[in-house]
């Protein structure tokens, strides 16, 4: 038992208890929270699962029914969300469901079902898996990432039809769970085919990654890599790289496919050699390294979980463990949010991305707005990483 980690968990637990009161059934906003303090009224985004999921993670470690009760207050919302009714979505300002259903419902409904056996949560999880499976494109064998938004240009709408993204690697575990739960192989087949496409196309020769990869929606032929949240189409967005390290490692957990293990290891190798001298992850590994370059602590906590997942499969590899420990120490020593009430987040210095690019003043202002934030997913994976380091958990969302 390491006291540094134990103390960090205790501090985060205190914030979780206090945030239960403060949020009172609400959810932190996905974008634009100040460093250290969350803005509320964030319902209806890709991030909906992280706060209730965090309550469940804390419950799994502490076995306190109060936390379970607090989580269960979100179940009517999760049911409404998974129903994805266009009128409700419009009335409430919810984004329609896309590939992000894994983030939203795996960390909540599936985990809740695994922890408690709730049939209602099982149904939510299966409904979400069905909607993810419905995005699988037979031509090209990939899961379509995003839906069209009103603000999209006609070109972007066309591009989106054939777009797969790296973050989806964290959503496909939902399909592996559904396959196990129902005994139906269709979930697994599509998940594996999609992951294979990403391993082939989204990971470059040197282990770096594209944020997204476009296929021709009519023929399914590969077209090329593109970035939306990174610095350029040829660059490597660090959170995407972290999703890849972790997502491919999880794919290996569920399939035993060595190709996925190697993809994760190659992405990690690139990651290790690309960090800033102090050990931070820049928002994008190819962005100019000047005084404005923002870092992304969420990428660091996600990658730490991925490394600890890899360590599960190579328990003699002390270097892996030490690398995760170094990153978590850096987060705790240099990027921790202040104590409550000055801060109710765990981490500072997250970056939604893009942080800056050439463009109009309006675009640059908006981009600035995307840097230096507390991000609920950075907090979620920090908590998970430290639970893993402390072996505090009995069961993680990924264990089924
Ligand atoms: N999944 C969206 C993001 O990582 O920003």
mmCIF file of C-alpha atoms and ligand atoms in Angstrom:
data_model
loop_
_atom_site.group_PDB
_atom_site.id
_atom_site.type_symbol
_atom_site.label_atom_id
_atom_site.label_comp_id
_atom_site.label_asym_id
_atom_site.label_seq_id
_atom_site.Cartn_x
_atom_site.Cartn_y
_atom_site.Cartn_z
ATOM 1 C CA UNK A 1 0.000 0.000 0.000
ATOM 2 C CA UNK A 2 1.557 3.275 -1.092
ATOM 3 C CA UNK A 3 0.649 6.256 1.086
ATOM 4 C CA UNK A 4 0.988 8.797 -1.738
ATOM 5 C CA UNK A 5 -1.621 6.960 -3.780
ATOM 6 C CA UNK A 6 -3.777 6.228 -0.774
ATOM 7 C CA UNK A 7 -3.794 9.927 0.124
ATOM 8 C CA UNK A 8 -4.549 10.888 -3.460
ATOM 9 C CA UNK A 9 -7.494 8.496 -3.499
ATOM 10 C CA UNK A 10 -8.717 9.890 -0.190
ATOM 11 C CA UNK A 11 -8.581 13.451 -1.531
ATOM 12 C CA UNK A 12 -10.454 12.432 -4.663
ATOM 13 C CA UNK A 13 -13.032 10.518 -2.599
ATOM 14 C CA UNK A 14 -13.702 13.652 -0.533
ATOM 15 C CA UNK A 15 -14.296 15.603 -3.726
ATOM 16 C CA UNK A 16 -16.598 12.902 -5.056
ATOM 17 C CA UNK A 17 -18.731 13.017 -1.898
ATOM 18 C CA UNK A 18 -18.879 16.791 -1.969
ATOM 19 C CA UNK A 19 -19.610 16.869 -5.699
ATOM 20 C CA UNK A 20 -22.549 14.523 -5.150
ATOM 21 C CA UNK A 21 -24.129 17.348 -3.166
ATOM 22 C CA UNK A 22 -22.929 20.105 -5.430
ATOM 23 C CA UNK A 23 -23.987 18.505 -8.743
ATOM 24 C CA UNK A 24 -27.229 17.228 -7.278
ATOM 25 C CA UNK A 25 -28.107 15.094 -10.306
ATOM 26 C CA UNK A 26 -26.357 17.309 -12.854
ATOM 27 C CA UNK A 27 -23.255 16.605 -14.936
ATOM 28 C CA UNK A 28 -20.080 18.658 -15.556
ATOM 29 C CA UNK A 29 -19.955 20.372 -18.915
ATOM 30 C CA UNK A 30 -17.721 18.753 -21.558
ATOM 31 C CA UNK A 31 -15.971 21.895 -22.732
ATOM 32 C CA UNK A 32 -15.067 25.176 -21.130
ATOM 33 C CA UNK A 33 -14.827 24.323 -17.437
ATOM 34 C CA UNK A 34 -12.278 26.535 -15.767
ATOM 35 C CA UNK A 35 -9.094 24.984 -14.532
ATOM 36 C CA UNK A 36 -10.016 23.413 -11.208
ATOM 37 C CA UNK A 37 -13.772 23.963 -11.186
ATOM 38 C CA UNK A 38 -16.472 22.400 -13.292
ATOM 39 C CA UNK A 39 -19.266 24.260 -14.998
ATOM 40 C CA UNK A 40 -22.520 22.338 -14.699
ATOM 41 C CA UNK A 41 -25.516 21.596 -16.903
ATOM 42 C CA UNK A 42 -23.471 19.344 -19.146
ATOM 43 C CA UNK A 43 -26.127 16.754 -19.937
ATOM 44 C CA UNK A 44 -26.431 15.427 -23.464
ATOM 45 C CA UNK A 45 -22.773 15.233 -24.500
ATOM 46 C CA UNK A 46 -20.263 12.455 -25.185
ATOM 47 C CA UNK A 47 -19.031 12.917 -21.622
ATOM 48 C CA UNK A 48 -22.318 11.973 -19.889
ATOM 49 C CA UNK A 49 -20.916 8.743 -18.448
ATOM 50 C CA UNK A 50 -17.832 9.980 -16.651
ATOM 51 C CA UNK A 51 -19.326 11.564 -13.547
ATOM 52 C CA UNK A 52 -21.836 8.799 -12.755
ATOM 53 C CA UNK A 53 -19.124 6.315 -13.756
ATOM 54 C CA UNK A 54 -16.769 7.897 -11.248
ATOM 55 C CA UNK A 55 -19.377 7.427 -8.540
ATOM 56 C CA UNK A 56 -19.487 3.732 -9.436
ATOM 57 C CA UNK A 57 -15.694 3.412 -9.438
ATOM 58 C CA UNK A 58 -15.614 4.961 -5.980
ATOM 59 C CA UNK A 59 -18.427 2.648 -4.889
ATOM 60 C CA UNK A 60 -16.503 -0.394 -6.182
ATOM 61 C CA UNK A 61 -13.513 0.623 -4.064
ATOM 62 C CA UNK A 62 -15.292 1.845 -0.943
ATOM 63 C CA UNK A 63 -18.394 -0.349 -0.975
ATOM 64 C CA UNK A 64 -20.435 2.561 0.357
ATOM 65 C CA UNK A 65 -24.119 2.236 -0.571
ATOM 66 C CA UNK A 66 -24.513 5.987 -0.384
ATOM 67 C CA UNK A 67 -22.436 6.275 -3.579
ATOM 68 C CA UNK A 68 -24.484 3.573 -5.258
ATOM 69 C CA UNK A 69 -27.659 5.480 -4.370
ATOM 70 C CA UNK A 70 -26.163 8.677 -5.775
ATOM 71 C CA UNK A 71 -25.291 6.861 -9.001
ATOM 72 C CA UNK A 72 -28.784 5.398 -9.287
ATOM 73 C CA UNK A 73 -30.258 8.902 -9.363
ATOM 74 C CA UNK A 74 -28.799 9.116 -12.895
ATOM 75 C CA UNK A 75 -30.582 6.022 -14.185
ATOM 76 C CA UNK A 76 -33.726 7.785 -15.489
ATOM 77 C CA UNK A 77 -31.431 10.159 -17.382
ATOM 78 C CA UNK A 78 -29.433 7.246 -18.827
ATOM 79 C CA UNK A 79 -32.657 5.557 -19.956
ATOM 80 C CA UNK A 80 -33.815 8.763 -21.602
ATOM 81 C CA UNK A 81 -30.398 9.171 -23.210
ATOM 82 C CA UNK A 82 -30.204 5.646 -24.609
ATOM 83 C CA UNK A 83 -33.702 5.988 -26.088
ATOM 84 C CA UNK A 84 -32.224 8.713 -28.296
ATOM 85 C CA UNK A 85 -35.642 10.136 -29.177
ATOM 86 C CA UNK A 86 -35.074 12.988 -31.684
ATOM 87 C CA UNK A 87 -37.789 15.161 -30.106
ATOM 88 C CA UNK A 88 -36.384 14.713 -26.602
ATOM 89 C CA UNK A 89 -32.854 15.325 -27.892
ATOM 90 C CA UNK A 90 -33.984 18.564 -29.525
ATOM 91 C CA UNK A 91 -36.003 19.755 -26.527
ATOM 92 C CA UNK A 92 -33.209 19.089 -24.076
ATOM 93 C CA UNK A 93 -30.264 20.014 -26.293
ATOM 94 C CA UNK A 94 -28.798 16.489 -26.261
ATOM 95 C CA UNK A 95 -26.458 15.398 -29.042
ATOM 96 C CA UNK A 96 -27.867 12.374 -30.860
ATOM 97 C CA UNK A 97 -26.028 9.159 -30.004
ATOM 98 C CA UNK A 98 -22.952 8.344 -32.063
ATOM 99 C CA UNK A 99 -19.955 6.022 -31.582
ATOM 100 C CA UNK A 100 -19.414 7.507 -28.103
ATOM 101 C CA UNK A 101 -22.114 5.273 -26.615
ATOM 102 C CA UNK A 102 -19.308 3.201 -25.049
ATOM 103 C CA UNK A 103 -18.052 6.119 -22.985
ATOM 104 C CA UNK A 104 -21.601 6.992 -21.985
ATOM 105 C CA UNK A 105 -23.075 3.590 -21.176
ATOM 106 C CA UNK A 106 -20.195 1.177 -20.580
ATOM 107 C CA UNK A 107 -18.816 3.063 -17.592
ATOM 108 C CA UNK A 108 -22.329 3.444 -16.196
ATOM 109 C CA UNK A 109 -24.994 0.896 -17.172
ATOM 110 C CA UNK A 110 -22.696 -2.032 -17.993
ATOM 111 C CA UNK A 111 -20.571 -1.463 -14.913
ATOM 112 C CA UNK A 112 -23.686 -1.056 -12.757
ATOM 113 C CA UNK A 113 -25.060 -4.330 -14.133
ATOM 114 C CA UNK A 114 -21.761 -6.108 -13.471
ATOM 115 C CA UNK A 115 -21.617 -4.723 -9.927
ATOM 116 C CA UNK A 116 -25.265 -5.184 -8.949
ATOM 117 C CA UNK A 117 -27.002 -7.423 -11.493
ATOM 118 C CA UNK A 118 -29.545 -4.661 -12.317
ATOM 119 C CA UNK A 119 -31.667 -5.852 -15.263
ATOM 120 C CA UNK A 120 -32.605 -2.306 -16.127
ATOM 121 C CA UNK A 121 -28.912 -1.452 -16.555
ATOM 122 C CA UNK A 122 -28.370 -4.604 -18.611
ATOM 123 C CA UNK A 123 -31.099 -3.400 -20.969
ATOM 124 C CA UNK A 124 -29.545 0.044 -21.274
ATOM 125 C CA UNK A 125 -26.182 -1.562 -22.061
ATOM 126 C CA UNK A 126 -27.636 -3.846 -24.736
ATOM 127 C CA UNK A 127 -29.591 -1.040 -26.330
ATOM 128 C CA UNK A 128 -26.425 1.048 -26.494
ATOM 129 C CA UNK A 129 -24.486 -1.871 -28.009
ATOM 130 C CA UNK A 130 -27.176 -2.296 -30.656
ATOM 131 C CA UNK A 131 -26.914 1.344 -31.597
ATOM 132 C CA UNK A 132 -23.110 1.063 -31.878
ATOM 133 C CA UNK A 133 -23.411 -2.055 -34.008
ATOM 134 C CA UNK A 134 -25.851 -0.173 -36.253
ATOM 135 C CA UNK A 135 -23.005 2.189 -37.152
ATOM 136 C CA UNK A 136 -20.886 -0.602 -38.619
ATOM 137 C CA UNK A 137 -20.288 -0.090 -42.340
ATOM 138 C CA UNK A 138 -20.114 -3.356 -44.269
ATOM 139 C CA UNK A 139 -18.273 -1.588 -47.084
ATOM 140 C CA UNK A 140 -14.950 -0.803 -45.460
ATOM 141 C CA UNK A 141 -15.589 -2.733 -42.193
ATOM 142 C CA UNK A 142 -15.438 0.216 -39.818
ATOM 143 C CA UNK A 143 -17.740 1.879 -37.312
ATOM 144 C CA UNK A 144 -18.837 5.327 -38.405
ATOM 145 C CA UNK A 145 -17.748 7.961 -35.871
ATOM 146 C CA UNK A 146 -19.946 11.026 -35.950
ATOM 147 C CA UNK A 147 -23.415 12.112 -37.049
ATOM 148 C CA UNK A 148 -24.074 15.256 -39.049
ATOM 149 C CA UNK A 149 -24.530 18.503 -37.158
ATOM 150 C CA UNK A 150 -26.461 21.508 -38.392
ATOM 151 C CA UNK A 151 -23.301 23.620 -38.517
ATOM 152 C CA UNK A 152 -21.418 21.160 -40.792
ATOM 153 C CA UNK A 153 -20.398 22.231 -44.276
ATOM 154 C CA UNK A 154 -21.614 19.963 -47.120
ATOM 155 C CA UNK A 155 -17.993 18.755 -47.567
ATOM 156 C CA UNK A 156 -17.702 17.784 -43.910
ATOM 157 C CA UNK A 157 -21.046 15.958 -44.044
ATOM 158 C CA UNK A 158 -19.744 13.926 -46.963
ATOM 159 C CA UNK A 159 -16.449 13.262 -45.160
ATOM 160 C CA UNK A 160 -18.257 12.149 -42.008
ATOM 161 C CA UNK A 161 -20.074 9.395 -43.890
ATOM 162 C CA UNK A 162 -16.786 7.552 -44.242
ATOM 163 C CA UNK A 163 -15.047 8.567 -41.028
ATOM 164 C CA UNK A 164 -13.712 6.301 -38.295
ATOM 165 C CA UNK A 165 -11.905 7.761 -35.276
ATOM 166 C CA UNK A 166 -9.304 6.611 -32.853
ATOM 167 C CA UNK A 167 -11.421 7.319 -29.740
ATOM 168 C CA UNK A 168 -13.793 4.543 -30.844
ATOM 169 C CA UNK A 169 -11.259 1.983 -29.609
ATOM 170 C CA UNK A 170 -12.552 2.779 -26.131
ATOM 171 C CA UNK A 171 -16.171 2.311 -27.231
ATOM 172 C CA UNK A 172 -15.909 -1.156 -28.783
ATOM 173 C CA UNK A 173 -15.484 -2.937 -25.418
ATOM 174 C CA UNK A 174 -19.255 -2.408 -25.201
ATOM 175 C CA UNK A 175 -19.612 -4.779 -28.163
ATOM 176 C CA UNK A 176 -17.399 -7.419 -26.537
ATOM 177 C CA UNK A 177 -19.555 -7.210 -23.436
ATOM 178 C CA UNK A 178 -22.772 -7.557 -25.513
ATOM 179 C CA UNK A 179 -21.302 -10.600 -27.319
ATOM 180 C CA UNK A 180 -20.547 -12.274 -24.021
ATOM 181 C CA UNK A 181 -23.873 -11.297 -22.506
ATOM 182 C CA UNK A 182 -26.065 -12.468 -25.394
ATOM 183 C CA UNK A 183 -23.871 -15.206 -26.874
ATOM 184 C CA UNK A 184 -24.303 -13.517 -30.262
ATOM 185 C CA UNK A 185 -21.127 -13.382 -32.316
ATOM 186 C CA UNK A 186 -22.244 -10.485 -34.550
ATOM 187 C CA UNK A 187 -21.147 -7.930 -31.934
ATOM 188 C CA UNK A 188 -17.683 -9.445 -31.648
ATOM 189 C CA UNK A 189 -17.220 -9.869 -35.400
ATOM 190 C CA UNK A 190 -17.914 -6.215 -36.153
ATOM 191 C CA UNK A 191 -15.812 -5.033 -33.216
ATOM 192 C CA UNK A 192 -12.810 -7.082 -34.335
ATOM 193 C CA UNK A 193 -13.159 -6.034 -37.966
ATOM 194 C CA UNK A 194 -13.286 -2.361 -36.948
ATOM 195 C CA UNK A 195 -10.260 -2.643 -34.667
ATOM 196 C CA UNK A 196 -8.324 -4.444 -37.397
ATOM 197 C CA UNK A 197 -9.083 -1.579 -39.795
ATOM 198 C CA UNK A 198 -7.809 0.947 -37.262
ATOM 199 C CA UNK A 199 -4.679 -1.089 -36.524
ATOM 200 C CA UNK A 200 -3.961 -1.160 -40.271
ATOM 201 C CA UNK A 201 -4.867 2.397 -41.212
ATOM 202 C CA UNK A 202 -4.922 4.758 -38.251
ATOM 203 C CA UNK A 203 -1.571 3.680 -36.763
ATOM 204 C CA UNK A 204 1.358 4.880 -38.828
ATOM 205 C CA UNK A 205 4.600 3.010 -39.472
ATOM 206 C CA UNK A 206 6.397 4.743 -36.562
ATOM 207 C CA UNK A 207 3.621 4.008 -34.027
ATOM 208 C CA UNK A 208 2.121 7.509 -34.198
ATOM 209 C CA UNK A 209 -1.552 7.861 -35.070
ATOM 210 C CA UNK A 210 -4.051 9.860 -37.042
ATOM 211 C CA UNK A 211 -6.983 11.294 -35.138
ATOM 212 C CA UNK A 212 -9.439 10.007 -37.726
ATOM 213 C CA UNK A 213 -9.324 7.946 -40.869
ATOM 214 C CA UNK A 214 -11.577 8.421 -43.890
ATOM 215 C CA UNK A 215 -12.905 5.637 -46.060
ATOM 216 C CA UNK A 216 -14.776 6.107 -49.312
ATOM 217 C CA UNK A 217 -18.358 5.561 -48.116
ATOM 218 C CA UNK A 218 -19.425 4.123 -51.479
ATOM 219 C CA UNK A 219 -16.614 1.647 -52.022
ATOM 220 C CA UNK A 220 -15.177 1.246 -48.516
ATOM 221 C CA UNK A 221 -11.672 1.903 -49.856
ATOM 222 C CA UNK A 222 -9.207 3.620 -47.497
ATOM 223 C CA UNK A 223 -8.741 7.306 -48.329
ATOM 224 C CA UNK A 224 -6.441 8.803 -45.706
ATOM 225 C CA UNK A 225 -5.929 10.222 -42.212
ATOM 226 C CA UNK A 226 -7.401 13.552 -41.023
ATOM 227 C CA UNK A 227 -7.337 15.494 -37.799
ATOM 228 C CA UNK A 228 -10.060 17.538 -36.165
ATOM 229 C CA UNK A 229 -8.744 17.930 -32.628
ATOM 230 C CA UNK A 230 -5.015 17.862 -33.361
ATOM 231 C CA UNK A 231 -2.554 20.341 -34.865
ATOM 232 C CA UNK A 232 -2.581 19.092 -38.453
ATOM 233 C CA UNK A 233 -3.676 16.147 -40.541
ATOM 234 C CA UNK A 234 -0.134 14.746 -40.435
ATOM 235 C CA UNK A 235 0.357 15.299 -36.694
ATOM 236 C CA UNK A 236 -0.349 13.154 -33.646
ATOM 237 C CA UNK A 237 -2.976 14.349 -31.187
ATOM 238 C CA UNK A 238 -1.814 13.120 -27.791
ATOM 239 C CA UNK A 239 -5.236 12.132 -26.404
ATOM 240 C CA UNK A 240 -5.850 10.122 -29.552
ATOM 241 C CA UNK A 241 -2.511 8.393 -28.999
ATOM 242 C CA UNK A 242 -3.575 7.639 -25.409
ATOM 243 C CA UNK A 243 -6.948 6.243 -26.559
ATOM 244 C CA UNK A 244 -4.973 4.005 -28.939
ATOM 245 C CA UNK A 245 -2.565 2.714 -26.277
ATOM 246 C CA UNK A 246 -5.438 1.876 -23.971
ATOM 247 C CA UNK A 247 -8.011 0.820 -26.591
ATOM 248 C CA UNK A 248 -5.741 -1.658 -28.391
ATOM 249 C CA UNK A 249 -4.637 -3.095 -25.030
ATOM 250 C CA UNK A 250 -8.302 -3.640 -24.103
ATOM 251 C CA UNK A 251 -8.919 -5.189 -27.524
ATOM 252 C CA UNK A 252 -6.144 -7.656 -26.722
ATOM 253 C CA UNK A 253 -7.799 -8.428 -23.371
ATOM 254 C CA UNK A 254 -11.050 -9.390 -25.121
ATOM 255 C CA UNK A 255 -9.675 -11.158 -28.193
ATOM 256 C CA UNK A 256 -6.182 -12.436 -27.376
ATOM 257 C CA UNK A 257 -5.214 -11.143 -30.839
ATOM 258 C CA UNK A 258 -1.449 -10.423 -30.789
ATOM 259 C CA UNK A 259 -1.853 -7.875 -33.596
ATOM 260 C CA UNK A 260 -3.816 -5.648 -31.193
ATOM 261 C CA UNK A 261 -1.233 -6.091 -28.435
ATOM 262 C CA UNK A 262 1.513 -5.064 -30.826
ATOM 263 C CA UNK A 263 -0.493 -2.034 -31.983
ATOM 264 C CA UNK A 264 -0.802 -0.897 -28.366
ATOM 265 C CA UNK A 265 2.916 -1.460 -27.733
ATOM 266 C CA UNK A 266 3.915 0.432 -30.874
ATOM 267 C CA UNK A 267 1.709 3.377 -29.887
ATOM 268 C CA UNK A 268 3.226 3.332 -26.401
ATOM 269 C CA UNK A 269 6.718 3.291 -27.820
ATOM 270 C CA UNK A 270 5.970 6.440 -29.823
ATOM 271 C CA UNK A 271 4.338 8.052 -26.774
ATOM 272 C CA UNK A 272 7.354 7.346 -24.496
ATOM 273 C CA UNK A 273 9.776 8.985 -26.870
ATOM 274 C CA UNK A 274 7.616 12.016 -27.591
ATOM 275 C CA UNK A 275 6.827 13.439 -24.141
ATOM 276 C CA UNK A 276 8.122 16.864 -23.126
ATOM 277 C CA UNK A 277 11.364 16.875 -21.074
ATOM 278 C CA UNK A 278 9.434 17.311 -17.787
ATOM 279 C CA UNK A 279 7.325 14.249 -18.614
ATOM 280 C CA UNK A 280 4.136 16.007 -19.755
ATOM 281 C CA UNK A 281 2.149 15.195 -22.861
ATOM 282 C CA UNK A 282 1.785 18.204 -25.166
ATOM 283 C CA UNK A 283 -1.690 18.637 -26.650
ATOM 284 C CA UNK A 284 -0.246 17.473 -29.970
ATOM 285 C CA UNK A 285 3.170 15.875 -30.411
ATOM 286 C CA UNK A 286 3.866 17.799 -33.627
ATOM 287 C CA UNK A 287 2.612 21.221 -32.497
ATOM 288 C CA UNK A 288 5.337 23.910 -32.260
ATOM 289 C CA UNK A 289 7.102 23.616 -28.922
ATOM 290 C CA UNK A 290 6.821 27.255 -27.958
ATOM 291 C CA UNK A 291 5.607 28.934 -24.769
ATOM 292 C CA UNK A 292 1.969 28.663 -25.835
ATOM 293 C CA UNK A 293 1.986 24.913 -26.318
ATOM 294 C CA UNK A 294 -0.688 23.561 -23.970
ATOM 295 C CA UNK A 295 -0.309 20.190 -22.330
ATOM 296 C CA UNK A 296 -3.096 17.663 -21.927
ATOM 297 C CA UNK A 297 -3.256 15.971 -18.541
ATOM 298 C CA UNK A 298 -6.258 13.890 -19.642
ATOM 299 C CA UNK A 299 -4.050 12.196 -22.243
ATOM 300 C CA UNK A 300 -1.579 11.359 -19.467
ATOM 301 C CA UNK A 301 -4.148 9.747 -17.191
ATOM 302 C CA UNK A 302 -5.682 7.759 -20.072
ATOM 303 C CA UNK A 303 -2.262 6.550 -21.239
ATOM 304 C CA UNK A 304 -1.396 5.553 -17.641
ATOM 305 C CA UNK A 305 -4.450 3.274 -17.566
ATOM 306 C CA UNK A 306 -3.429 1.825 -20.918
ATOM 307 C CA UNK A 307 0.078 1.123 -19.648
ATOM 308 C CA UNK A 308 -1.314 -0.560 -16.528
ATOM 309 C CA UNK A 309 -3.596 -2.640 -18.761
ATOM 310 C CA UNK A 310 -0.516 -3.728 -20.736
ATOM 311 C CA UNK A 311 1.232 -4.507 -17.461
ATOM 312 C CA UNK A 312 -1.570 -6.939 -16.581
ATOM 313 C CA UNK A 313 -0.507 -8.978 -19.600
ATOM 314 C CA UNK A 314 3.230 -8.653 -18.854
ATOM 315 C CA UNK A 315 3.502 -8.660 -15.051
ATOM 316 C CA UNK A 316 7.292 -9.132 -15.149
ATOM 317 C CA UNK A 317 7.798 -5.928 -17.100
ATOM 318 C CA UNK A 318 8.687 -3.569 -14.261
ATOM 319 C CA UNK A 319 9.520 -0.798 -16.737
ATOM 320 C CA UNK A 320 5.860 -0.584 -17.708
ATOM 321 C CA UNK A 321 4.803 -0.199 -14.116
ATOM 322 C CA UNK A 322 7.488 2.396 -13.446
ATOM 323 C CA UNK A 323 6.428 4.402 -16.489
ATOM 324 C CA UNK A 324 2.834 4.559 -15.281
ATOM 325 C CA UNK A 325 4.047 5.508 -11.798
ATOM 326 C CA UNK A 326 6.200 8.317 -13.213
ATOM 327 C CA UNK A 327 3.273 9.759 -15.140
ATOM 328 C CA UNK A 328 0.894 9.560 -12.204
ATOM 329 C CA UNK A 329 3.506 11.180 -9.923
ATOM 330 C CA UNK A 330 3.920 13.991 -12.417
ATOM 331 C CA UNK A 331 0.150 14.520 -12.531
ATOM 332 C CA UNK A 332 -0.113 14.536 -8.751
ATOM 333 C CA UNK A 333 2.897 16.766 -8.175
ATOM 334 C CA UNK A 334 2.488 19.327 -10.963
ATOM 335 C CA UNK A 335 -1.105 19.320 -12.161
ATOM 336 C CA UNK A 336 -3.400 18.712 -9.239
ATOM 337 C CA UNK A 337 -6.435 20.934 -8.803
ATOM 338 C CA UNK A 338 -6.670 22.843 -5.503
ATOM 339 C CA UNK A 339 -8.587 21.392 -2.594
ATOM 340 C CA UNK A 340 -12.329 21.913 -2.263
ATOM 341 C CA UNK A 341 -13.921 24.481 -2.457
ATOM 342 C CA UNK A 342 -11.266 26.290 -4.551
ATOM 343 C CA UNK A 343 -11.295 23.281 -6.868
ATOM 344 C CA UNK A 344 -13.764 20.459 -7.299
ATOM 345 C CA UNK A 345 -11.918 18.752 -10.171
ATOM 346 C CA UNK A 346 -8.930 16.449 -9.641
ATOM 347 C CA UNK A 347 -6.640 17.742 -12.388
ATOM 348 C CA UNK A 348 -5.694 21.023 -14.062
ATOM 349 C CA UNK A 349 -4.278 21.629 -17.545
ATOM 350 C CA UNK A 350 -6.415 19.496 -19.786
ATOM 351 C CA UNK A 351 -6.873 20.410 -23.410
ATOM 352 C CA UNK A 352 -10.007 19.649 -25.400
ATOM 353 C CA UNK A 353 -8.126 20.603 -28.573
ATOM 354 C CA UNK A 354 -7.526 22.174 -30.989
ATOM 355 C CA UNK A 355 -5.641 24.632 -28.835
ATOM 356 C CA UNK A 356 -4.623 26.975 -31.618
ATOM 357 C CA UNK A 357 -4.282 26.892 -35.352
ATOM 358 C CA UNK A 358 -4.133 29.382 -38.139
ATOM 359 C CA UNK A 359 -7.526 30.976 -38.590
ATOM 360 C CA UNK A 360 -9.716 33.970 -37.957
ATOM 361 C CA UNK A 361 -9.585 35.803 -34.636
ATOM 362 C CA UNK A 362 -12.852 34.183 -33.693
ATOM 363 C CA UNK A 363 -11.423 30.731 -34.337
ATOM 364 C CA UNK A 364 -8.282 31.476 -32.371
ATOM 365 C CA UNK A 365 -10.297 32.782 -29.421
ATOM 366 C CA UNK A 366 -12.373 29.670 -29.513
ATOM 367 C CA UNK A 367 -9.276 27.540 -29.667
ATOM 368 C CA UNK A 368 -7.835 29.299 -26.658
ATOM 369 C CA UNK A 369 -11.066 28.480 -24.888
ATOM 370 C CA UNK A 370 -10.274 24.802 -25.487
ATOM 371 C CA UNK A 371 -6.963 24.787 -23.533
ATOM 372 C CA UNK A 372 -6.185 24.804 -19.778
ATOM 373 C CA UNK A 373 -9.276 23.120 -18.467
ATOM 374 C CA UNK A 374 -10.260 20.481 -15.999
ATOM 375 C CA UNK A 375 -11.712 17.591 -17.958
ATOM 376 C CA UNK A 376 -13.999 15.073 -16.328
ATOM 377 C CA UNK A 377 -12.517 12.229 -18.371
ATOM 378 C CA UNK A 378 -8.993 13.180 -17.245
ATOM 379 C CA UNK A 379 -10.259 12.893 -13.667
ATOM 380 C CA UNK A 380 -12.042 9.615 -14.358
ATOM 381 C CA UNK A 381 -8.940 7.899 -15.722
ATOM 382 C CA UNK A 382 -6.679 9.358 -13.015
ATOM 383 C CA UNK A 383 -8.911 7.723 -10.436
ATOM 384 C CA UNK A 384 -8.941 4.452 -12.367
ATOM 385 C CA UNK A 385 -5.142 4.483 -12.792
ATOM 386 C CA UNK A 386 -4.560 4.998 -9.073
ATOM 387 C CA UNK A 387 -7.101 2.298 -8.222
ATOM 388 C CA UNK A 388 -5.118 -0.015 -10.467
ATOM 389 C CA UNK A 389 -1.818 1.007 -8.854
ATOM 390 C CA UNK A 390 -3.263 0.431 -5.398
ATOM 391 C CA UNK A 391 -5.131 -2.752 -6.356
ATOM 392 C CA UNK A 392 -7.959 -1.139 -4.444
ATOM 393 C CA UNK A 393 -10.656 -2.294 -6.813
ATOM 394 C CA UNK A 394 -12.378 -5.601 -6.775
ATOM 395 C CA UNK A 395 -13.782 -5.087 -10.245
ATOM 396 C CA UNK A 396 -13.210 -2.480 -12.979
ATOM 397 C CA UNK A 397 -15.679 -1.615 -15.786
ATOM 398 C CA UNK A 398 -13.430 -3.587 -18.145
ATOM 399 C CA UNK A 399 -13.654 -6.801 -16.099
ATOM 400 C CA UNK A 400 -16.474 -9.004 -17.249
HETATM 401 N N1 LIG B 1 -13.680 11.521 -27.440
HETATM 402 C C1 LIG B 1 -13.487 12.887 -27.628
HETATM 403 C C2 LIG B 1 -12.220 13.391 -27.087
HETATM 404 O O1 LIG B 1 -11.363 12.645 -26.643
HETATM 405 O O2 LIG B 1 -12.065 14.598 -27.079
#
